[in-house]
Amino acid sequence: MNHHRRLSFLRRQAALAAALAAALALTACGGGGSSSGGADTFTPSEPGAPAATGNTATDGFVRFNYRRQQAGLPALARNQMLDAAALGHSEYQRINNVISHDQVVGRPGFTGATTVDRLRASGYLAGASAYAFGEVISSRSNNQGIGAAEDLIGAIYHRFIIFEPMFRDGGAGAASSGGTTYFTANLGTLGFGGGIAPNSVATYPFAGQTLVPTEVNSNDEVPDPAPDDVLIGYPVSVHANLTQKVSVRSFTIRPLGGAQLPTLLLRPGDPNVPLSAAAILPRSPLASGATYEVQFSGTVDGNPFERAWTFSTR
């Protein structure tokens, strides 16, 4: 398994508004899943979870929406232009046996050198002056879209993109060759409305969530979010609207009634963390069948905000 990520921001202030009025681009790529190609142990069945259809792209997209809605985020509308861009990029990776956000002119399957080039070529950004977009990709040894989605949600730099509250649209595409499946998702918004309530955050794992994984391998994500560790506890994150800035005063996790766990804090200022989000990474795997208490204290655009919640592991 492997993950690597690139995060970039392009911003221009609107003449008469404080909100973002140009483009914010987030791109991340990754791999993951069952390296043996056997049963996917990462995603046990959950009551109420959408059933798999066998279509990798659809299953991944639906899983993103399932998790977004559980966290209190708006569902993404499936967009044919984003579907086309995502499928084209997955096909390019399949044909060239590469995992990358960039394409090389002249190579088979070329659809655009960068993510924004491909979104423009698909028509999604045609005439847009205020927009944001993101891309996540994965490479797996099986074609399970649910597993691909869960892998990417577990990879914290990818989660920042997948759980952006103000994204309205999404598309996905997948292509397989030689036992490898390439999954691409493109997410975006044209304009900066919607999202969650101003000066608030969504959390993940969400309050009361059960069957949360106990660990992730930080080496599967590049840049590695925990370079001094390998197996770490499942990341815990907060997400505000992309037009707002999160600052952290305190962010902790502890087993119910127990001592605070050692964690690594990812917050704005880290070049791979958007201004509107933050996360903690437990330095060791969480215990199975345990309940954890999380407390977050900070500000959103300078407004004080606190939240405490619990979740339990599988």
Short mmCIF file of N, CA and C in Angstrom, two decimals, residues 23-153:
data_model
loop_
_atom_site.label_atom_id
_atom_site.label_comp_id
_atom_site.label_asym_id
_atom_site.label_seq_id
_atom_site.Cartn_x
_atom_site.Cartn_y
_atom_site.Cartn_z
N ALA A 23 -9.86 30.29 -6.72
CA ALA A 23 -9.78 28.84 -6.72
C ALA A 23 -8.99 28.36 -5.53
N LEU A 24 -9.46 27.30 -4.93
CA LEU A 24 -8.69 26.59 -3.93
C LEU A 24 -8.55 25.17 -4.44
N ALA A 25 -7.34 24.74 -4.64
CA ALA A 25 -7.11 23.43 -5.23
C ALA A 25 -6.42 22.52 -4.22
N LEU A 26 -7.01 21.38 -3.98
CA LEU A 26 -6.43 20.39 -3.10
C LEU A 26 -6.31 19.09 -3.88
N THR A 27 -5.15 18.50 -3.87
CA THR A 27 -4.99 17.23 -4.56
C THR A 27 -4.26 16.25 -3.66
N ALA A 28 -4.71 15.05 -3.66
CA ALA A 28 -4.04 14.02 -2.87
C ALA A 28 -4.16 12.71 -3.61
N CYS A 29 -3.18 11.88 -3.46
CA CYS A 29 -3.29 10.56 -4.08
C CYS A 29 -2.86 9.51 -3.11
N GLY A 30 -3.28 8.32 -3.36
CA GLY A 30 -2.93 7.28 -2.41
C GLY A 30 -3.17 5.90 -2.94
N GLY A 31 -2.78 4.97 -2.15
CA GLY A 31 -3.06 3.57 -2.44
C GLY A 31 -3.59 2.94 -1.18
N GLY A 32 -3.75 1.67 -1.21
CA GLY A 32 -4.19 1.02 0.01
C GLY A 32 -5.09 -0.14 -0.29
N GLY A 33 -5.63 -0.69 0.78
CA GLY A 33 -6.55 -1.80 0.64
C GLY A 33 -5.88 -3.11 0.97
N SER A 34 -6.48 -4.16 0.54
CA SER A 34 -5.98 -5.49 0.83
C SER A 34 -4.85 -5.84 -0.13
N SER A 35 -3.64 -5.87 0.39
CA SER A 35 -2.50 -6.14 -0.48
C SER A 35 -2.51 -7.57 -1.00
N SER A 36 -3.25 -8.42 -0.33
CA SER A 36 -3.31 -9.80 -0.79
C SER A 36 -4.36 -10.01 -1.86
N GLY A 37 -5.23 -8.99 -2.01
CA GLY A 37 -6.30 -9.11 -2.98
C GLY A 37 -7.44 -9.99 -2.48
N GLY A 38 -7.38 -10.40 -1.21
CA GLY A 38 -8.42 -11.26 -0.66
C GLY A 38 -9.54 -10.45 -0.05
N ALA A 39 -10.20 -11.03 0.95
CA ALA A 39 -11.32 -10.34 1.58
C ALA A 39 -10.85 -9.04 2.20
N ASP A 40 -11.68 -8.00 2.07
CA ASP A 40 -11.33 -6.69 2.59
C ASP A 40 -11.73 -6.63 4.05
N THR A 41 -10.76 -6.63 4.94
CA THR A 41 -11.04 -6.63 6.37
C THR A 41 -11.15 -5.22 6.92
N PHE A 42 -10.93 -4.22 6.09
CA PHE A 42 -10.92 -2.84 6.56
C PHE A 42 -12.33 -2.31 6.76
N THR A 43 -13.32 -2.86 6.07
CA THR A 43 -14.66 -2.29 6.07
C THR A 43 -15.71 -3.34 6.43
N PRO A 44 -15.87 -3.63 7.73
CA PRO A 44 -16.92 -4.57 8.11
C PRO A 44 -18.29 -3.99 7.81
N SER A 45 -19.27 -4.87 7.68
CA SER A 45 -20.62 -4.41 7.40
C SER A 45 -21.14 -3.61 8.59
N GLU A 46 -21.94 -2.59 8.31
CA GLU A 46 -22.53 -1.76 9.35
C GLU A 46 -24.03 -1.67 9.10
N PRO A 47 -24.83 -1.70 10.13
CA PRO A 47 -26.28 -1.53 9.94
C PRO A 47 -26.57 -0.20 9.23
N GLY A 48 -27.33 -0.25 8.15
CA GLY A 48 -27.68 0.98 7.44
C GLY A 48 -26.70 1.41 6.39
N ALA A 49 -25.55 0.76 6.29
CA ALA A 49 -24.57 1.15 5.29
C ALA A 49 -25.05 0.73 3.90
N PRO A 50 -24.77 1.53 2.87
CA PRO A 50 -25.18 1.15 1.52
C PRO A 50 -24.46 -0.11 1.06
N ALA A 51 -25.19 -0.98 0.39
CA ALA A 51 -24.61 -2.23 -0.09
C ALA A 51 -23.73 -1.97 -1.31
N ALA A 52 -22.74 -2.82 -1.48
CA ALA A 52 -21.87 -2.71 -2.64
C ALA A 52 -22.62 -3.12 -3.90
N THR A 53 -22.34 -2.41 -4.99
CA THR A 53 -22.95 -2.74 -6.28
C THR A 53 -22.01 -3.54 -7.16
N GLY A 54 -20.71 -3.55 -6.83
CA GLY A 54 -19.72 -4.18 -7.68
C GLY A 54 -19.08 -3.22 -8.65
N ASN A 55 -19.60 -1.99 -8.75
CA ASN A 55 -19.00 -0.94 -9.57
C ASN A 55 -18.07 -0.13 -8.68
N THR A 56 -16.76 -0.21 -8.93
CA THR A 56 -15.78 0.39 -8.05
C THR A 56 -16.02 1.89 -7.86
N ALA A 57 -16.21 2.61 -8.96
CA ALA A 57 -16.38 4.06 -8.88
C ALA A 57 -17.63 4.43 -8.10
N THR A 58 -18.73 3.78 -8.41
CA THR A 58 -19.99 4.09 -7.73
C THR A 58 -19.91 3.73 -6.25
N ASP A 59 -19.36 2.58 -5.93
CA ASP A 59 -19.27 2.18 -4.53
C ASP A 59 -18.39 3.14 -3.74
N GLY A 60 -17.29 3.59 -4.33
CA GLY A 60 -16.43 4.56 -3.64
C GLY A 60 -17.13 5.88 -3.43
N PHE A 61 -17.80 6.38 -4.47
CA PHE A 61 -18.50 7.65 -4.38
C PHE A 61 -19.61 7.58 -3.34
N VAL A 62 -20.41 6.53 -3.38
CA VAL A 62 -21.51 6.38 -2.42
C VAL A 62 -20.97 6.29 -0.99
N ARG A 63 -19.83 5.61 -0.81
CA ARG A 63 -19.25 5.50 0.53
C ARG A 63 -18.80 6.86 1.04
N PHE A 64 -18.21 7.68 0.17
CA PHE A 64 -17.85 9.03 0.58
C PHE A 64 -19.08 9.78 1.09
N ASN A 65 -20.17 9.71 0.34
CA ASN A 65 -21.38 10.41 0.75
C ASN A 65 -21.96 9.85 2.04
N TYR A 66 -21.91 8.54 2.20
CA TYR A 66 -22.39 7.90 3.44
C TYR A 66 -21.64 8.45 4.64
N ARG A 67 -20.32 8.50 4.54
CA ARG A 67 -19.52 8.99 5.65
C ARG A 67 -19.69 10.50 5.84
N ARG A 68 -19.78 11.25 4.75
CA ARG A 68 -19.99 12.70 4.88
C ARG A 68 -21.29 12.98 5.63
N GLN A 69 -22.35 12.32 5.25
CA GLN A 69 -23.64 12.59 5.89
C GLN A 69 -23.64 12.15 7.35
N GLN A 70 -22.97 11.05 7.66
CA GLN A 70 -22.86 10.65 9.06
C GLN A 70 -22.15 11.72 9.89
N ALA A 71 -21.19 12.41 9.28
CA ALA A 71 -20.44 13.45 9.97
C ALA A 71 -21.16 14.80 9.96
N GLY A 72 -22.35 14.85 9.36
CA GLY A 72 -23.11 16.09 9.32
C GLY A 72 -22.76 17.00 8.17
N LEU A 73 -22.12 16.44 7.14
CA LEU A 73 -21.73 17.22 5.96
C LEU A 73 -22.73 17.00 4.83
N PRO A 74 -22.90 17.98 3.95
CA PRO A 74 -23.81 17.80 2.82
C PRO A 74 -23.32 16.69 1.90
N ALA A 75 -24.27 15.95 1.33
CA ALA A 75 -23.92 14.95 0.32
C ALA A 75 -23.47 15.63 -0.96
N LEU A 76 -22.59 14.97 -1.70
CA LEU A 76 -22.12 15.46 -3.00
C LEU A 76 -23.10 15.03 -4.08
N ALA A 77 -23.37 15.93 -5.02
CA ALA A 77 -24.17 15.58 -6.19
C ALA A 77 -23.26 14.94 -7.23
N ARG A 78 -23.66 13.80 -7.76
CA ARG A 78 -22.85 13.14 -8.79
C ARG A 78 -22.87 13.98 -10.06
N ASN A 79 -21.70 14.30 -10.58
CA ASN A 79 -21.56 15.20 -11.71
C ASN A 79 -20.88 14.47 -12.86
N GLN A 80 -21.51 14.45 -14.03
CA GLN A 80 -20.99 13.70 -15.16
C GLN A 80 -19.65 14.23 -15.65
N MET A 81 -19.44 15.54 -15.55
CA MET A 81 -18.17 16.10 -16.00
C MET A 81 -17.03 15.70 -15.07
N LEU A 82 -17.31 15.67 -13.77
CA LEU A 82 -16.29 15.20 -12.83
C LEU A 82 -16.07 13.70 -12.97
N ASP A 83 -17.15 12.96 -13.26
CA ASP A 83 -17.00 11.53 -13.56
C ASP A 83 -16.03 11.32 -14.73
N ALA A 84 -16.24 12.11 -15.79
CA ALA A 84 -15.42 11.95 -17.00
C ALA A 84 -13.96 12.26 -16.71
N ALA A 85 -13.71 13.34 -15.95
CA ALA A 85 -12.33 13.69 -15.61
C ALA A 85 -11.69 12.59 -14.77
N ALA A 86 -12.44 12.06 -13.81
CA ALA A 86 -11.90 11.02 -12.93
C ALA A 86 -11.61 9.74 -13.69
N LEU A 87 -12.55 9.33 -14.54
CA LEU A 87 -12.35 8.10 -15.31
C LEU A 87 -11.17 8.24 -16.25
N GLY A 88 -11.07 9.39 -16.91
CA GLY A 88 -9.95 9.61 -17.82
C GLY A 88 -8.61 9.49 -17.11
N HIS A 89 -8.54 10.02 -15.88
CA HIS A 89 -7.27 9.95 -15.17
C HIS A 89 -6.98 8.54 -14.68
N SER A 90 -8.01 7.82 -14.25
CA SER A 90 -7.79 6.43 -13.86
C SER A 90 -7.31 5.60 -15.05
N GLU A 91 -7.89 5.83 -16.21
CA GLU A 91 -7.46 5.11 -17.42
C GLU A 91 -6.02 5.45 -17.78
N TYR A 92 -5.65 6.73 -17.65
CA TYR A 92 -4.26 7.12 -17.93
C TYR A 92 -3.31 6.36 -17.01
N GLN A 93 -3.64 6.29 -15.72
CA GLN A 93 -2.77 5.58 -14.78
C GLN A 93 -2.69 4.09 -15.10
N ARG A 94 -3.84 3.52 -15.46
CA ARG A 94 -3.86 2.09 -15.82
C ARG A 94 -2.98 1.84 -17.03
N ILE A 95 -3.16 2.62 -18.08
CA ILE A 95 -2.42 2.41 -19.32
C ILE A 95 -0.92 2.56 -19.10
N ASN A 96 -0.55 3.53 -18.26
CA ASN A 96 0.88 3.84 -18.07
C ASN A 96 1.46 3.22 -16.81
N ASN A 97 0.63 2.46 -16.07
CA ASN A 97 1.10 1.77 -14.87
C ASN A 97 1.80 2.74 -13.91
N VAL A 98 1.09 3.83 -13.57
CA VAL A 98 1.67 4.88 -12.73
C VAL A 98 0.58 5.39 -11.81
N ILE A 99 0.96 5.86 -10.61
CA ILE A 99 0.02 6.55 -9.75
C ILE A 99 0.55 7.96 -9.52
N SER A 100 -0.16 8.93 -10.05
CA SER A 100 0.29 10.33 -10.00
C SER A 100 -0.87 11.22 -10.37
N HIS A 101 -0.86 12.44 -9.87
CA HIS A 101 -1.85 13.43 -10.29
C HIS A 101 -1.50 14.04 -11.64
N ASP A 102 -0.25 13.96 -12.02
CA ASP A 102 0.21 14.60 -13.24
C ASP A 102 0.22 13.62 -14.41
N GLN A 103 -0.10 14.13 -15.58
CA GLN A 103 0.01 13.36 -16.82
C GLN A 103 1.05 14.00 -17.73
N VAL A 104 1.64 13.19 -18.57
CA VAL A 104 2.70 13.65 -19.46
C VAL A 104 2.16 13.72 -20.88
N VAL A 105 2.31 14.89 -21.48
CA VAL A 105 1.85 15.09 -22.86
C VAL A 105 2.50 14.05 -23.77
N GLY A 106 1.68 13.44 -24.62
CA GLY A 106 2.19 12.46 -25.58
C GLY A 106 2.08 11.02 -25.12
N ARG A 107 1.86 10.82 -23.82
CA ARG A 107 1.70 9.45 -23.36
C ARG A 107 0.29 8.95 -23.67
N PRO A 108 0.12 7.64 -23.82
CA PRO A 108 -1.21 7.10 -24.12
C PRO A 108 -2.23 7.48 -23.05
N GLY A 109 -3.42 7.84 -23.47
CA GLY A 109 -4.49 8.16 -22.55
C GLY A 109 -4.45 9.55 -21.98
N PHE A 110 -3.57 10.41 -22.49
CA PHE A 110 -3.42 11.77 -21.94
C PHE A 110 -4.74 12.54 -22.04
N THR A 111 -5.17 13.14 -20.88
CA THR A 111 -6.39 13.97 -20.87
C THR A 111 -6.16 15.35 -20.28
N GLY A 112 -4.96 15.62 -19.76
CA GLY A 112 -4.65 16.91 -19.17
C GLY A 112 -3.50 16.79 -18.20
N ALA A 113 -2.57 17.73 -18.25
CA ALA A 113 -1.36 17.60 -17.46
C ALA A 113 -1.62 17.65 -15.96
N THR A 114 -2.54 18.50 -15.52
CA THR A 114 -2.82 18.66 -14.11
C THR A 114 -4.30 18.45 -13.84
N THR A 115 -4.65 18.38 -12.55
CA THR A 115 -6.06 18.22 -12.19
C THR A 115 -6.90 19.35 -12.76
N VAL A 116 -6.45 20.59 -12.60
CA VAL A 116 -7.25 21.71 -13.09
C VAL A 116 -7.37 21.66 -14.61
N ASP A 117 -6.34 21.23 -15.31
CA ASP A 117 -6.42 21.07 -16.77
C ASP A 117 -7.52 20.07 -17.14
N ARG A 118 -7.58 18.97 -16.40
CA ARG A 118 -8.57 17.94 -16.71
C ARG A 118 -9.99 18.40 -16.37
N LEU A 119 -10.13 19.18 -15.29
CA LEU A 119 -11.45 19.68 -14.95
C LEU A 119 -11.91 20.74 -15.95
N ARG A 120 -10.98 21.49 -16.47
CA ARG A 120 -11.35 22.45 -17.52
C ARG A 120 -11.72 21.73 -18.80
N ALA A 121 -10.94 20.71 -19.14
CA ALA A 121 -11.21 19.96 -20.37
C ALA A 121 -12.57 19.25 -20.29
N SER A 122 -12.97 18.84 -19.09
CA SER A 122 -14.25 18.16 -18.93
C SER A 122 -15.44 19.11 -19.01
N GLY A 123 -15.16 20.41 -18.89
CA GLY A 123 -16.21 21.42 -18.90
C GLY A 123 -16.66 21.86 -17.53
N TYR A 124 -16.18 21.21 -16.47
CA TYR A 124 -16.68 21.54 -15.14
C TYR A 124 -16.36 22.98 -14.74
N LEU A 125 -15.19 23.48 -15.10
CA LEU A 125 -14.78 24.81 -14.69
C LEU A 125 -15.06 25.87 -15.76
N ALA A 126 -15.78 25.50 -16.80
CA ALA A 126 -16.04 26.45 -17.88
C ALA A 126 -16.77 27.69 -17.36
N GLY A 127 -16.14 28.84 -17.54
CA GLY A 127 -16.75 30.10 -17.15
C GLY A 127 -16.77 30.37 -15.66
N ALA A 128 -16.19 29.49 -14.86
CA ALA A 128 -16.23 29.67 -13.40
C ALA A 128 -15.20 30.69 -12.95
N SER A 129 -15.61 31.61 -12.08
CA SER A 129 -14.68 32.58 -11.51
C SER A 129 -14.44 32.32 -10.03
N ALA A 130 -15.36 31.63 -9.38
CA ALA A 130 -15.21 31.31 -7.96
C ALA A 130 -15.44 29.81 -7.81
N TYR A 131 -14.41 29.08 -7.44
CA TYR A 131 -14.54 27.63 -7.37
C TYR A 131 -13.47 27.05 -6.46
N ALA A 132 -13.69 25.82 -6.06
CA ALA A 132 -12.71 25.04 -5.33
C ALA A 132 -12.81 23.62 -5.82
N PHE A 133 -11.71 22.90 -5.79
CA PHE A 133 -11.74 21.51 -6.25
C PHE A 133 -10.69 20.69 -5.52
N GLY A 134 -10.87 19.40 -5.54
CA GLY A 134 -9.92 18.48 -4.95
C GLY A 134 -9.89 17.18 -5.72
N GLU A 135 -8.80 16.47 -5.60
CA GLU A 135 -8.67 15.17 -6.24
C GLU A 135 -7.97 14.21 -5.29
N VAL A 136 -8.51 13.00 -5.17
CA VAL A 136 -7.84 11.93 -4.43
C VAL A 136 -7.79 10.71 -5.33
N ILE A 137 -6.70 9.97 -5.25
CA ILE A 137 -6.55 8.77 -6.06
C ILE A 137 -5.96 7.65 -5.21
N SER A 138 -6.26 6.43 -5.60
CA SER A 138 -5.70 5.28 -4.90
C SER A 138 -5.41 4.17 -5.88
N SER A 139 -4.54 3.28 -5.47
CA SER A 139 -4.20 2.09 -6.23
C SER A 139 -4.32 0.90 -5.29
N ARG A 140 -5.14 -0.09 -5.67
CA ARG A 140 -5.41 -1.24 -4.81
C ARG A 140 -5.21 -2.54 -5.57
N SER A 141 -5.00 -3.61 -4.80
CA SER A 141 -4.86 -4.93 -5.42
C SER A 141 -6.20 -5.65 -5.54
N ASN A 142 -7.30 -4.96 -5.26
CA ASN A 142 -8.63 -5.50 -5.56
C ASN A 142 -9.51 -4.35 -6.03
N ASN A 143 -10.71 -4.65 -6.49
CA ASN A 143 -11.57 -3.62 -7.09
C ASN A 143 -12.70 -3.18 -6.17
N GLN A 144 -12.51 -3.30 -4.87
CA GLN A 144 -13.56 -2.95 -3.92
C GLN A 144 -13.59 -1.44 -3.69
N GLY A 145 -14.62 -0.80 -4.22
CA GLY A 145 -14.72 0.65 -4.10
C GLY A 145 -14.94 1.11 -2.67
N ILE A 146 -15.68 0.33 -1.88
CA ILE A 146 -15.89 0.70 -0.49
C ILE A 146 -14.55 0.72 0.24
N GLY A 147 -13.72 -0.30 0.00
CA GLY A 147 -12.41 -0.34 0.62
C GLY A 147 -11.53 0.81 0.19
N ALA A 148 -11.58 1.17 -1.10
CA ALA A 148 -10.79 2.31 -1.59
C ALA A 148 -11.20 3.58 -0.87
N ALA A 149 -12.52 3.79 -0.72
CA ALA A 149 -13.01 4.99 -0.05
C ALA A 149 -12.58 5.03 1.41
N GLU A 150 -12.69 3.90 2.11
CA GLU A 150 -12.31 3.86 3.51
C GLU A 150 -10.81 4.06 3.70
N ASP A 151 -10.01 3.49 2.79
CA ASP A 151 -8.57 3.72 2.85
C ASP A 151 -8.25 5.21 2.79
N LEU A 152 -8.90 5.90 1.86
CA LEU A 152 -8.62 7.32 1.65
C LEU A 152 -9.13 8.17 2.80
N ILE A 153 -10.26 7.80 3.39
CA ILE A 153 -10.78 8.51 4.56
C ILE A 153 -9.84 8.31 5.75
#
